Tab-separated table of C-alpha atoms in Angstrom:
chain	number	residue	atom	x	y	z
A	1	MET	CA	86.974	256.505	2.911
A	2	ASP	CA	83.480	255.110	3.109
A	3	LEU	CA	81.716	256.410	6.209
A	4	ALA	CA	78.616	254.288	5.676
A	5	LEU	CA	77.898	251.978	8.598
A	6	SER	CA	77.692	248.242	8.162
A	7	GLU	CA	74.469	246.465	9.063
A	8	ALA	CA	76.017	245.253	12.319
A	9	GLN	CA	77.266	248.728	13.202
A	10	ARG	CA	73.847	250.209	12.475
A	11	MET	CA	72.222	247.670	14.798
A	12	ILE	CA	74.670	248.423	17.599
A	13	VAL	CA	74.242	252.181	17.210
A	14	ASP	CA	70.453	251.872	17.283
A	15	MET	CA	70.587	249.595	20.318
A	16	VAL	CA	72.872	251.911	22.306
A	17	ARG	CA	70.902	254.988	21.266
A	18	GLN	CA	67.689	253.388	22.508
A	19	PHE	CA	69.421	252.335	25.730
A	20	VAL	CA	70.580	255.897	26.431
A	21	ARG	CA	67.178	257.366	25.590
A	22	GLU	CA	65.072	254.859	27.515
A	23	GLU	CA	67.294	253.820	30.412
A	24	ILE	CA	69.809	256.560	31.177
A	25	VAL	CA	68.081	259.871	30.426
A	26	PRO	CA	64.960	259.138	32.536
A	27	LEU	CA	67.140	258.369	35.576
A	28	GLU	CA	68.888	261.712	35.240
A	29	GLU	CA	65.639	263.545	35.777
A	30	HIS	CA	65.907	262.543	39.434
A	31	LEU	CA	69.658	262.926	39.946
A	32	ASP	CA	71.615	266.006	40.942
A	33	PRO	CA	72.699	267.846	37.774
A	34	ASP	CA	76.329	267.184	38.702
A	35	ALA	CA	75.844	263.548	39.674
A	36	ASP	CA	78.368	261.010	38.436
A	37	GLU	CA	76.861	257.822	39.857
A	38	LEU	CA	73.611	255.933	39.702
A	39	ALA	CA	71.924	254.392	42.723
A	40	PRO	CA	73.509	250.931	43.218
A	41	ALA	CA	70.306	249.090	42.292
A	42	ASP	CA	69.989	251.016	39.018
A	43	TYR	CA	73.661	250.526	38.250
A	44	HIS	CA	73.599	246.763	38.744
A	45	ARG	CA	70.363	246.420	36.771
A	46	LEU	CA	71.830	248.309	33.824
A	47	VAL	CA	75.114	246.407	33.956
A	48	GLU	CA	73.100	243.229	33.476
A	49	GLN	CA	71.366	244.826	30.510
A	50	ALA	CA	74.720	245.842	29.039
A	51	LYS	CA	75.908	242.247	29.413
A	52	ALA	CA	72.727	240.981	27.764
A	53	MET	CA	73.400	243.366	24.877
A	54	GLY	CA	76.861	241.810	24.512
A	55	LEU	CA	78.549	245.154	25.122
A	56	TYR	CA	79.946	244.827	28.642
A	57	GLY	CA	83.679	245.441	28.951
A	58	LEU	CA	83.879	247.624	25.868
A	59	ASP	CA	87.601	248.215	26.194
A	60	THR	CA	88.456	244.646	27.094
A	61	PRO	CA	90.014	242.487	24.341
A	62	PRO	CA	87.907	239.492	23.235
A	63	GLU	CA	90.490	237.021	24.570
A	64	TYR	CA	89.771	238.420	28.039
A	65	GLY	CA	86.006	238.322	27.635
A	66	GLY	CA	85.255	241.664	26.013
A	67	PRO	CA	83.097	242.115	22.918
A	68	ASP	CA	84.818	241.617	19.581
A	69	ILE	CA	84.471	245.123	18.154
A	70	ASP	CA	86.842	247.239	16.109
A	71	LEU	CA	87.848	250.790	16.967
A	72	VAL	CA	85.420	252.341	14.464
A	73	THR	CA	82.529	250.570	16.166
A	74	ARG	CA	83.961	251.497	19.565
A	75	CYS	CA	83.896	255.143	18.472
A	76	LEU	CA	80.336	254.864	17.168
A	77	ILE	CA	79.309	253.514	20.579
A	78	ALA	CA	81.204	256.320	22.333
A	79	ILE	CA	79.343	258.889	20.248
A	80	GLU	CA	76.026	257.455	21.447
A	81	CYS	CA	77.011	256.798	25.066
A	82	SER	CA	77.911	260.414	25.777
A	83	GLN	CA	74.566	261.856	24.691
A	84	HIS	CA	73.188	262.529	28.143
A	85	ARG	CA	73.897	265.025	30.922
A	86	ALA	CA	76.750	263.129	32.592
A	87	GLY	CA	77.840	261.557	29.335
A	88	LEU	CA	81.129	263.303	28.740
A	89	TYR	CA	82.942	262.056	31.843
A	90	ALA	CA	80.540	259.355	33.019
A	91	PRO	CA	79.252	257.842	29.762
A	92	CYS	CA	76.196	255.754	30.653
A	93	TYR	CA	77.521	255.873	34.233
A	94	TYR	CA	80.063	253.180	33.318
A	95	VAL	CA	77.465	250.413	33.008
A	96	PHE	CA	79.347	249.178	29.927
A	97	GLY	CA	82.323	248.443	32.127
A	98	GLY	CA	83.937	251.841	32.424
A	99	ALA	CA	87.499	252.741	31.644
A	100	ARG	CA	90.116	250.039	31.926
A	101	GLN	CA	93.825	250.382	32.428
A	102	ALA	CA	94.824	248.707	29.202
A	103	GLN	CA	98.482	248.601	30.231
A	104	LEU	CA	97.673	245.748	32.598
A	105	PHE	CA	97.198	243.473	29.599
A	106	GLU	CA	100.998	243.685	29.321
A	107	ALA	CA	101.391	242.296	32.850
A	108	THR	CA	103.094	239.025	33.752
A	109	ASP	CA	100.893	236.019	34.487
A	110	THR	CA	101.377	236.507	38.225
A	111	GLN	CA	100.529	240.185	37.951
A	112	LYS	CA	97.479	239.384	35.849
A	113	GLU	CA	96.124	237.059	38.528
A	114	ARG	CA	96.535	239.642	41.248
A	115	TYR	CA	95.665	242.822	39.363
A	116	LEU	CA	94.203	242.374	35.865
A	117	TYR	CA	91.502	239.781	36.414
A	118	PRO	CA	89.991	241.385	39.559
A	119	MET	CA	89.796	244.643	37.576
A	120	LEU	CA	88.094	242.934	34.642
A	121	ARG	CA	85.604	241.270	36.990
A	122	GLY	CA	84.742	244.704	38.355
A	123	GLU	CA	85.936	243.745	41.838
A	124	LYS	CA	88.797	246.219	42.019
A	125	LYS	CA	89.271	249.803	40.921
A	126	VAL	CA	92.431	251.080	39.293
A	127	PHE	CA	93.995	254.501	38.724
A	128	PHE	CA	96.620	255.815	36.297
A	129	ALA	CA	99.217	258.255	37.651
A	130	LEU	CA	101.403	259.897	35.046
A	131	SER	CA	100.999	263.690	35.423
A	132	GLU	CA	102.803	265.617	38.120
A	133	PRO	CA	102.751	269.190	39.438
A	134	SER	CA	105.718	269.774	37.139
A	135	GLY	CA	103.638	268.931	34.071
A	136	GLY	CA	101.638	266.348	32.212
A	137	SER	CA	101.919	267.214	28.528
A	138	ASP	CA	105.551	266.168	28.312
A	139	PRO	CA	105.725	263.394	30.892
A	140	ALA	CA	108.999	261.968	29.671
A	141	ARG	CA	110.735	265.132	30.818
A	142	ALA	CA	108.346	266.356	33.510
A	143	ILE	CA	108.333	263.294	35.740
A	144	GLN	CA	110.222	264.030	38.939
A	145	THR	CA	108.902	261.175	41.066
A	146	ARG	CA	111.883	258.968	41.756
A	147	ALA	CA	112.213	255.279	42.441
A	148	VAL	CA	115.420	253.954	43.990
A	149	ARG	CA	116.277	250.251	44.154
A	150	ASP	CA	116.660	248.836	47.673
A	151	GLY	CA	117.144	245.064	47.704
A	152	ASP	CA	114.047	243.386	46.309
A	153	ASP	CA	112.085	246.617	46.495
A	154	TRP	CA	111.990	250.036	44.942
A	155	VAL	CA	111.368	253.075	47.139
A	156	LEU	CA	109.190	255.742	45.526
A	157	HIS	CA	109.077	259.394	46.487
A	158	GLY	CA	107.210	262.223	44.763
A	159	SER	CA	103.858	263.747	43.861
A	160	LYS	CA	101.209	263.083	41.246
A	161	LEU	CA	98.500	265.536	40.227
A	162	TRP	CA	95.232	265.349	38.252
A	163	ILE	CA	94.859	261.652	39.016
A	164	SER	CA	91.287	260.429	38.592
A	165	GLY	CA	89.876	257.966	41.083
A	166	ALA	CA	92.973	257.429	43.239
A	167	ASP	CA	90.944	257.934	46.420
A	168	ARG	CA	88.654	255.037	45.542
A	169	ALA	CA	91.118	252.750	43.802
A	170	ASP	CA	92.601	249.543	45.164
A	171	TYR	CA	95.750	249.857	43.099
A	172	GLY	CA	97.115	251.770	40.165
A	173	LEU	CA	99.914	252.441	37.745
A	174	VAL	CA	102.514	254.946	38.893
A	175	PHE	CA	105.255	256.213	36.607
A	176	ALA	CA	108.558	257.118	38.214
A	177	ARG	CA	112.073	257.940	37.141
A	178	THR	CA	114.411	255.041	37.796
A	179	GLY	CA	117.446	256.046	35.798
A	180	THR	CA	119.697	259.034	35.496
A	181	GLU	CA	118.505	259.660	31.946
A	182	THR	CA	116.286	262.730	31.633
A	183	GLY	CA	114.185	261.483	28.726
A	184	ARG	CA	111.913	258.561	27.967
A	185	SER	CA	114.263	255.716	28.789
A	186	GLY	CA	114.518	256.650	32.455
A	187	VAL	CA	110.828	256.147	33.255
A	188	THR	CA	109.424	252.926	34.761
A	189	CYS	CA	105.823	251.883	35.450
A	190	PHE	CA	105.000	250.398	38.878
A	191	ILE	CA	101.832	248.682	40.057
A	192	VAL	CA	101.128	250.281	43.418
A	193	GLU	CA	98.544	249.219	45.983
A	194	THR	CA	96.793	252.111	47.696
A	195	ALA	CA	96.794	250.392	51.102
A	196	TRP	CA	100.587	250.331	51.248
A	197	PRO	CA	102.278	252.702	53.727
A	198	GLY	CA	103.520	255.833	52.017
A	199	PHE	CA	100.666	256.080	49.527
A	200	ASN	CA	98.638	259.169	50.402
A	201	VAL	CA	95.781	260.898	48.585
A	202	ARG	CA	96.090	264.419	49.944
A	203	ARG	CA	93.081	266.147	48.418
A	204	ILE	CA	90.412	266.240	45.772
A	205	VAL	CA	91.253	268.836	43.142
A	206	HIS	CA	88.033	270.721	42.482
A	207	THR	CA	87.600	271.681	38.859
A	208	LEU	CA	84.873	272.477	36.352
A	209	ARG	CA	83.757	268.867	36.430
A	210	SER	CA	82.482	266.670	39.221
A	211	ALA	CA	82.542	263.319	37.461
A	212	LYS	CA	85.829	261.452	37.347
A	213	TYR	CA	87.272	264.084	39.629
A	214	ALA	CA	90.980	264.566	40.061
A	215	THR	CA	93.092	263.979	43.147
A	216	GLU	CA	96.591	264.803	44.298
A	217	ILE	CA	98.817	261.951	45.467
A	218	GLN	CA	101.930	262.043	47.598
A	219	LEU	CA	104.312	259.109	47.667
A	220	GLU	CA	106.482	259.133	50.750
A	221	ASP	CA	109.061	256.361	50.933
A	222	LEU	CA	106.569	253.996	49.352
A	223	ARG	CA	108.099	250.521	49.034
A	224	VAL	CA	107.109	248.589	45.912
A	225	PRO	CA	108.350	245.047	45.186
A	226	HIS	CA	110.519	244.678	42.100
A	227	THR	CA	107.991	242.112	40.902
A	228	ASN	CA	105.443	244.921	40.625
A	229	ILE	CA	107.207	246.612	37.746
A	230	LEU	CA	104.929	246.561	34.715
A	231	GLY	CA	106.989	245.812	31.634
A	232	GLU	CA	110.662	246.524	31.982
A	233	VAL	CA	112.767	248.941	33.965
A	234	GLY	CA	113.001	252.050	31.797
A	235	GLY	CA	110.143	250.885	29.612
A	236	GLY	CA	107.366	252.827	31.297
A	237	PHE	CA	107.039	255.631	28.816
A	238	ALA	CA	106.284	253.299	25.916
A	239	ILE	CA	103.485	251.755	27.989
A	240	ALA	CA	102.049	255.196	28.747
A	241	ASN	CA	102.399	256.477	25.207
A	242	ASP	CA	100.673	253.520	23.558
A	243	ARG	CA	97.657	254.080	25.752
A	244	LEU	CA	97.492	257.798	25.070
A	245	SER	CA	97.576	257.531	21.265
A	246	ARG	CA	94.895	254.876	21.001
A	247	GLN	CA	92.545	256.285	23.615
A	248	ARG	CA	92.521	259.716	22.054
A	249	ILE	CA	90.162	258.508	19.316
A	250	PRO	CA	87.185	257.319	21.437
A	251	TYR	CA	87.944	260.281	23.701
A	252	ALA	CA	87.349	262.526	20.694
A	253	ALA	CA	84.198	260.551	19.864
A	254	GLU	CA	82.752	261.276	23.301
A	255	CYS	CA	83.174	265.012	22.656
A	256	LEU	CA	81.360	264.613	19.372
A	257	GLY	CA	78.426	262.819	21.022
A	258	VAL	CA	77.813	265.760	23.311
A	259	ALA	CA	78.076	268.170	20.375
A	260	ILE	CA	75.534	266.174	18.388
A	261	LYS	CA	73.047	266.209	21.264
A	262	ALA	CA	73.557	269.932	21.960
A	263	HIS	CA	73.038	270.700	18.270
A	264	GLU	CA	69.916	268.550	18.167
A	265	MET	CA	68.518	270.470	21.137
A	266	ALA	CA	69.389	273.797	19.498
A	267	VAL	CA	67.626	272.833	16.272
A	268	GLN	CA	64.471	271.817	18.125
A	269	TYR	CA	64.498	274.921	20.309
A	270	ALA	CA	65.064	277.252	17.351
A	271	LYS	CA	61.944	275.857	15.716
A	272	ILE	CA	59.633	276.374	18.689
A	273	ARG	CA	60.994	279.521	20.331
A	274	GLU	CA	59.471	282.695	18.911
A	275	THR	CA	60.900	286.205	19.063
A	276	PHE	CA	59.276	289.284	17.548
A	277	GLY	CA	56.523	287.132	16.081
A	278	ALA	CA	58.626	284.516	14.312
A	279	PRO	CA	60.549	281.368	15.263
A	280	LEU	CA	64.239	281.738	16.034
A	281	ALA	CA	64.897	279.347	13.174
A	282	SER	CA	63.670	281.977	10.723
A	283	ARG	CA	66.525	284.343	11.685
A	284	GLN	CA	69.616	284.235	9.548
A	285	GLY	CA	71.843	284.757	12.592
A	286	ILE	CA	70.484	281.566	14.134
A	287	GLN	CA	70.552	279.639	10.867
A	288	TRP	CA	74.219	280.386	10.394
A	289	MET	CA	75.003	279.254	13.922
A	290	LEU	CA	73.247	275.965	13.183
A	291	VAL	CA	75.141	275.615	9.915
A	292	ASP	CA	78.418	276.256	11.721
A	293	ASN	CA	77.425	273.525	14.186
A	294	GLU	CA	76.767	271.150	11.309
A	295	VAL	CA	80.144	271.893	9.726
A	296	ASP	CA	81.953	271.346	13.029
A	297	ILE	CA	80.138	268.076	13.698
A	298	ARG	CA	80.695	266.618	10.244
A	299	THR	CA	84.356	267.620	10.233
A	300	ALA	CA	85.004	266.055	13.615
A	301	ARG	CA	83.076	262.898	12.726
A	302	TRP	CA	85.094	262.394	9.560
A	303	LEU	CA	88.427	262.781	11.326
A	304	ILE	CA	87.445	260.482	14.207
A	305	LEU	CA	86.238	257.652	11.990
A	306	ASP	CA	89.194	258.080	9.627
A	307	ALA	CA	91.650	257.788	12.529
A	308	ALA	CA	89.825	254.752	13.924
A	309	ALA	CA	89.700	253.074	10.511
A	310	ARG	CA	93.444	253.547	10.037
A	311	ALA	CA	94.097	252.018	13.447
A	312	ASP	CA	91.807	249.092	12.578
A	313	ARG	CA	93.734	248.522	9.340
A	314	GLY	CA	96.983	248.412	11.271
A	315	GLU	CA	98.300	251.561	9.632
A	316	PRO	CA	100.134	254.345	11.506
A	317	PHE	CA	97.557	256.593	13.103
A	318	ARG	CA	99.401	258.948	15.411
A	319	THR	CA	98.799	262.023	13.243
A	320	GLU	CA	95.189	261.082	12.565
A	321	SER	CA	94.578	260.444	16.260
A	322	ALA	CA	95.994	263.846	17.161
A	323	LEU	CA	93.926	265.575	14.472
A	324	ALA	CA	90.749	263.845	15.611
A	325	LYS	CA	91.309	264.822	19.222
A	326	LEU	CA	92.299	268.386	18.344
A	327	VAL	CA	89.400	269.083	16.013
A	328	SER	CA	86.736	267.262	18.002
A	329	ALA	CA	87.560	268.938	21.326
A	330	GLU	CA	87.717	272.396	19.774
A	331	ALA	CA	84.721	271.976	17.454
A	332	SER	CA	82.511	270.365	20.093
A	333	GLY	CA	83.248	273.243	22.439
A	334	ARG	CA	82.085	275.676	19.778
A	335	VAL	CA	78.933	273.651	19.118
A	336	VAL	CA	77.969	273.548	22.783
A	337	ASP	CA	78.687	277.272	23.095
A	338	ARG	CA	76.492	278.167	20.092
A	339	SER	CA	73.729	275.834	21.234
A	340	MET	CA	73.761	277.468	24.640
A	341	GLN	CA	73.544	280.905	23.002
A	342	ILE	CA	70.520	279.825	20.960
A	343	HIS	CA	68.790	278.722	24.167
A	344	GLY	CA	69.359	282.113	25.786
A	345	ALA	CA	69.085	282.232	29.578
A	346	LEU	CA	67.701	278.709	29.655
A	347	GLY	CA	70.974	277.517	28.182
A	348	VAL	CA	72.975	278.492	31.252
A	349	ALA	CA	70.475	277.075	33.767
A	350	LYS	CA	70.905	273.717	35.458
A	351	ASP	CA	67.463	272.801	34.116
A	352	LEU	CA	69.215	271.707	30.916
A	353	PRO	CA	72.421	269.697	30.454
A	354	LEU	CA	74.030	272.396	28.320
A	355	GLU	CA	75.674	274.188	31.267
A	356	ARG	CA	77.330	270.965	32.439
A	357	TRP	CA	78.516	270.139	28.937
A	358	TYR	CA	79.823	273.699	28.569
A	359	ARG	CA	81.976	273.305	31.685
A	360	GLU	CA	83.136	269.804	30.941
A	361	ILE	CA	83.833	270.207	27.222
A	362	ARG	CA	86.232	273.017	28.127
A	363	ILE	CA	88.386	270.498	29.933
A	364	ARG	CA	88.562	268.371	26.790
A	365	ARG	CA	90.798	270.943	25.117
A	366	ILE	CA	93.320	270.195	27.866
A	367	GLY	CA	92.801	266.566	28.930
A	368	GLU	CA	94.528	263.660	27.134
A	369	GLY	CA	96.990	266.169	25.666
A	370	PRO	CA	96.017	269.803	25.093
A	371	SER	CA	95.224	271.144	21.640
A	372	GLU	CA	98.659	272.696	21.376
A	373	VAL	CA	100.345	269.346	22.024
A	374	GLN	CA	98.178	267.707	19.359
A	375	LYS	CA	99.346	270.397	16.920
A	376	HIS	CA	102.905	269.745	18.031
A	377	VAL	CA	102.475	266.041	17.236
A	378	VAL	CA	101.051	266.801	13.800
A	379	ALA	CA	103.742	269.400	13.095
A	380	ARG	CA	106.477	266.908	13.943
A	381	ASP	CA	105.004	264.403	11.545
A	382	ILE	CA	104.609	267.028	8.800
A	383	LEU	CA	108.080	268.467	9.195
A	384	GLY	CA	109.951	265.267	9.867
A	385	ALA	CA	111.944	263.556	12.555
A	386	GLY	CA	114.647	266.188	12.516
A	387	LEU	CA	112.566	268.368	14.805
A	388	ARG	CA	112.176	265.775	17.560
B	1	MET	CA	91.631	275.951	49.534
B	2	ALA	CA	91.839	274.158	52.868
B	3	VAL	CA	90.422	270.650	52.829
B	4	ARG	CA	88.675	270.974	56.185
B	5	LEU	CA	85.900	273.530	56.582
B	6	ASP	CA	87.243	275.875	59.237
B	7	LYS	CA	84.747	278.651	59.882
B	8	PRO	CA	83.046	279.887	63.032
B	9	TRP	CA	79.794	278.186	64.008
B	10	ILE	CA	76.511	280.069	63.643
B	11	PRO	CA	73.479	279.322	65.858
B	12	LEU	CA	70.910	277.240	63.994
B	13	GLN	CA	68.118	279.735	64.445
B	14	ALA	CA	65.476	281.168	62.140
B	15	ALA	CA	66.933	284.670	62.222
B	16	GLN	CA	70.344	283.386	61.141
B	17	VAL	CA	69.048	281.089	58.431
B	18	ALA	CA	66.831	283.823	57.008
B	19	HIS	CA	69.890	285.784	55.938
B	20	LEU	CA	71.581	282.932	54.121
B	21	PRO	CA	72.153	283.051	50.364
B	22	GLY	CA	70.279	280.834	47.941
B	23	HIS	CA	73.574	279.709	46.422
B	24	LEU	CA	74.625	276.106	46.042
B	25	GLY	CA	77.257	274.740	48.389
B	26	VAL	CA	78.039	272.599	51.393
B	27	TYR	CA	77.330	272.917	55.091
B	28	GLN	CA	78.051	271.268	58.400
B	29	LEU	CA	75.824	270.932	61.439
B	30	ALA	CA	77.163	270.549	64.980
B	31	ASP	CA	75.821	269.935	68.465
B	32	SER	CA	76.295	272.418	71.273
B	33	THR	CA	79.852	271.174	71.937
B	34	GLY	CA	80.930	271.823	68.367
B	35	GLU	CA	80.981	268.142	67.399
B	36	ILE	CA	80.044	267.792	63.742
B	37	VAL	CA	76.894	265.697	63.479
B	38	TYR	CA	76.030	266.114	59.819
B	39	ILE	CA	77.701	267.167	56.574
B	40	GLY	CA	75.215	268.282	53.935
B	41	VAL	CA	75.034	269.656	50.441
B	42	ALA	CA	72.717	272.078	48.706
B	43	GLY	CA	72.868	270.745	45.172
B	44	GLY	CA	71.519	271.701	41.793
B	45	ARG	CA	68.037	270.351	42.476
B	46	SER	CA	67.557	272.320	45.692
B	47	ALA	CA	64.852	274.949	45.404
B	48	PHE	CA	66.562	277.611	47.530
B	49	GLY	CA	70.138	276.421	47.793
B	50	LEU	CA	71.865	276.712	51.172
B	51	LYS	CA	69.018	278.726	52.596
B	52	GLY	CA	66.485	276.024	51.707
B	53	ALA	CA	68.698	273.205	52.974
B	54	LEU	CA	69.278	274.886	56.315
B	55	GLN	CA	65.621	275.841	56.674
B	56	GLU	CA	64.888	272.115	56.424
B	57	ALA	CA	67.571	271.430	59.027
B	58	LEU	CA	65.981	274.044	61.249
B	59	GLN	CA	62.607	272.313	61.033
B	60	ALA	CA	64.015	268.901	61.893
B	61	PRO	CA	67.612	269.218	63.146
B	62	PRO	CA	69.562	266.018	62.406
B	63	ALA	CA	71.171	264.498	65.494
B	64	ALA	CA	70.155	267.403	67.742
B	65	ALA	CA	72.191	269.945	65.802
B	66	THR	CA	72.262	273.454	67.233
B	67	GLN	CA	74.906	275.149	65.094
B	68	PHE	CA	75.910	275.360	61.451
B	69	ARG	CA	78.504	276.704	59.076
B	70	TYR	CA	78.514	276.762	55.307
B	71	GLU	CA	80.554	277.356	52.187
B	72	VAL	CA	79.177	278.615	48.882
B	73	ASN	CA	80.708	276.308	46.301
B	74	MET	CA	79.659	275.512	42.748
B	75	ALA	CA	81.812	272.380	42.945
B	76	TYR	CA	79.431	271.252	45.679
B	77	HIS	CA	79.450	267.619	44.570
B	78	THR	CA	83.166	266.977	44.984
B	79	ARG	CA	83.458	269.365	47.950
B	80	HIS	CA	80.791	267.407	49.832
B	81	LEU	CA	82.637	264.200	49.109
B	82	GLU	CA	85.902	265.725	50.266
B	83	LEU	CA	84.427	266.947	53.558
B	84	LEU	CA	83.009	263.497	54.265
B	85	GLN	CA	86.368	261.893	53.474
B	86	ALA	CA	88.232	264.391	55.650
B	87	TYR	CA	85.901	263.729	58.572
B	88	HIS	CA	86.315	259.994	58.106
B	89	TYR	CA	90.096	260.396	58.099
B	90	ASP	CA	89.995	262.413	61.323
B	91	HIS	CA	87.494	260.243	63.215
B	92	GLY	CA	87.536	256.807	61.586
B	93	ARG	CA	83.796	257.046	60.966
B	94	LEU	CA	81.223	259.363	59.452
B	95	PRO	CA	79.155	261.913	61.409
B	96	VAL	CA	76.146	260.380	63.158
B	97	GLY	CA	73.774	262.096	60.753
B	98	ASN	CA	75.551	260.631	57.698
B	99	LEU	CA	75.516	256.983	58.689
B	100	ASP	CA	73.216	256.194	55.759
B	101	ILE	CA	76.288	256.573	53.527
B	102	ASP	CA	78.353	253.441	52.958
B	103	ALA	CA	81.806	254.631	54.036
B	104	SER	CA	83.501	251.816	52.135
B	105	THR	CA	82.427	253.396	48.825
B	106	LEU	CA	83.437	256.884	49.806
B	107	GLY	CA	87.111	256.934	48.931
B	108	ARG	CA	90.013	257.668	51.244
B	109	LEU	CA	92.012	260.792	51.912
B	110	ARG	CA	95.149	260.709	54.035
B	111	LEU	CA	95.580	264.317	54.899
B	112	GLY	CA	98.703	264.277	57.004
């Protein structure tokens, strides 16, 4: 595979890199080290800049007004957008349009009018509720939230956990078991409005990260119209699974962006920091750490762009997506850890972004499918369908 | 961890504040009746953490605060947000000292 960037890709990468360096990083000097939002005036100003750059709505298909970019280019942008303190979970503070619930593109025309277009216009916020206290890695079997038909409605009852943004959302996608089947075919996706009686956000779940924080939801006799089913009854798992496979690749690219920046900082610091009369960079122990960083970064980059290229060519990419996510999350964690070690005590201080990246990159080995699940996916594909 | 901060109030006095830790975290200020008048945070940019934040409150008490309580918490950002949301759920508004925050952007908890 040729990893060389096209002229257009090079221009986009340079433009986004300059944007992060000149617009985002200076603002962070005045924000709390754990901040996940810009001041409204800064946010709106930068959204206009993103629109002027032709990059607003990055994850929106061109037919709905998004930029016409392929997944490789999307990953290249993700690598650049995460190279600042909040970049892993709040890349460029969402001024490029933030995360979208891509499943809503599968909505009916009526549903699109009410739910998709307001989301695309940035007027409404949306959440995605798949995981439950009983598990998230194997949702087809773990989902215990039930939906029971009652006339023109369905009545939902259950709990959802690790749900980002539910406390601020206007509506969201909730997956519930509608059939007696225990596997994939018994799961249905509902569009649920947060103002409806029975929808309760019980708490914020405090974790290592502050951006895109998680919440716990309780659904208590929540009535949802039948017309708010997204897709078909029993077809919810396919909707969820499509999203997870495709989004793993830019997700992996965000990890890589942080690793690249941490490594860059480590290289610079090793050159200027002196111990025992010589720069750190002159020590073999430090040199090998930097080399290990380089190996991790190049390996992850190759796998990410390979997976994205396969998806762009319309080829199967499930294994490649899993490998990219697995390797990037693990390797980027190692890079941040080594870079922190090279910085010594300064590395763990809130003066630098390394401590935030260290906390947040740890979550990446678990989020969007833990490393072990990615290995499980790859193993299934290596060993054949008989193991499923 | 309980959502609401449920600790005894401490008089907002120099002697009490002097013994506070420099850790990061959240705090609440109340008037003499125990009504919460301000929910604050000692974040990563604070010079002396909770101690510094409450020394500032001591110099210029928001909304005539006379008491405080605090919680050391490295997840100070989300904890602060949660305390504000919990107060809003209980009272339908924010504390008088937090009215500069747009409650419509805060998010909603329904604690039950």
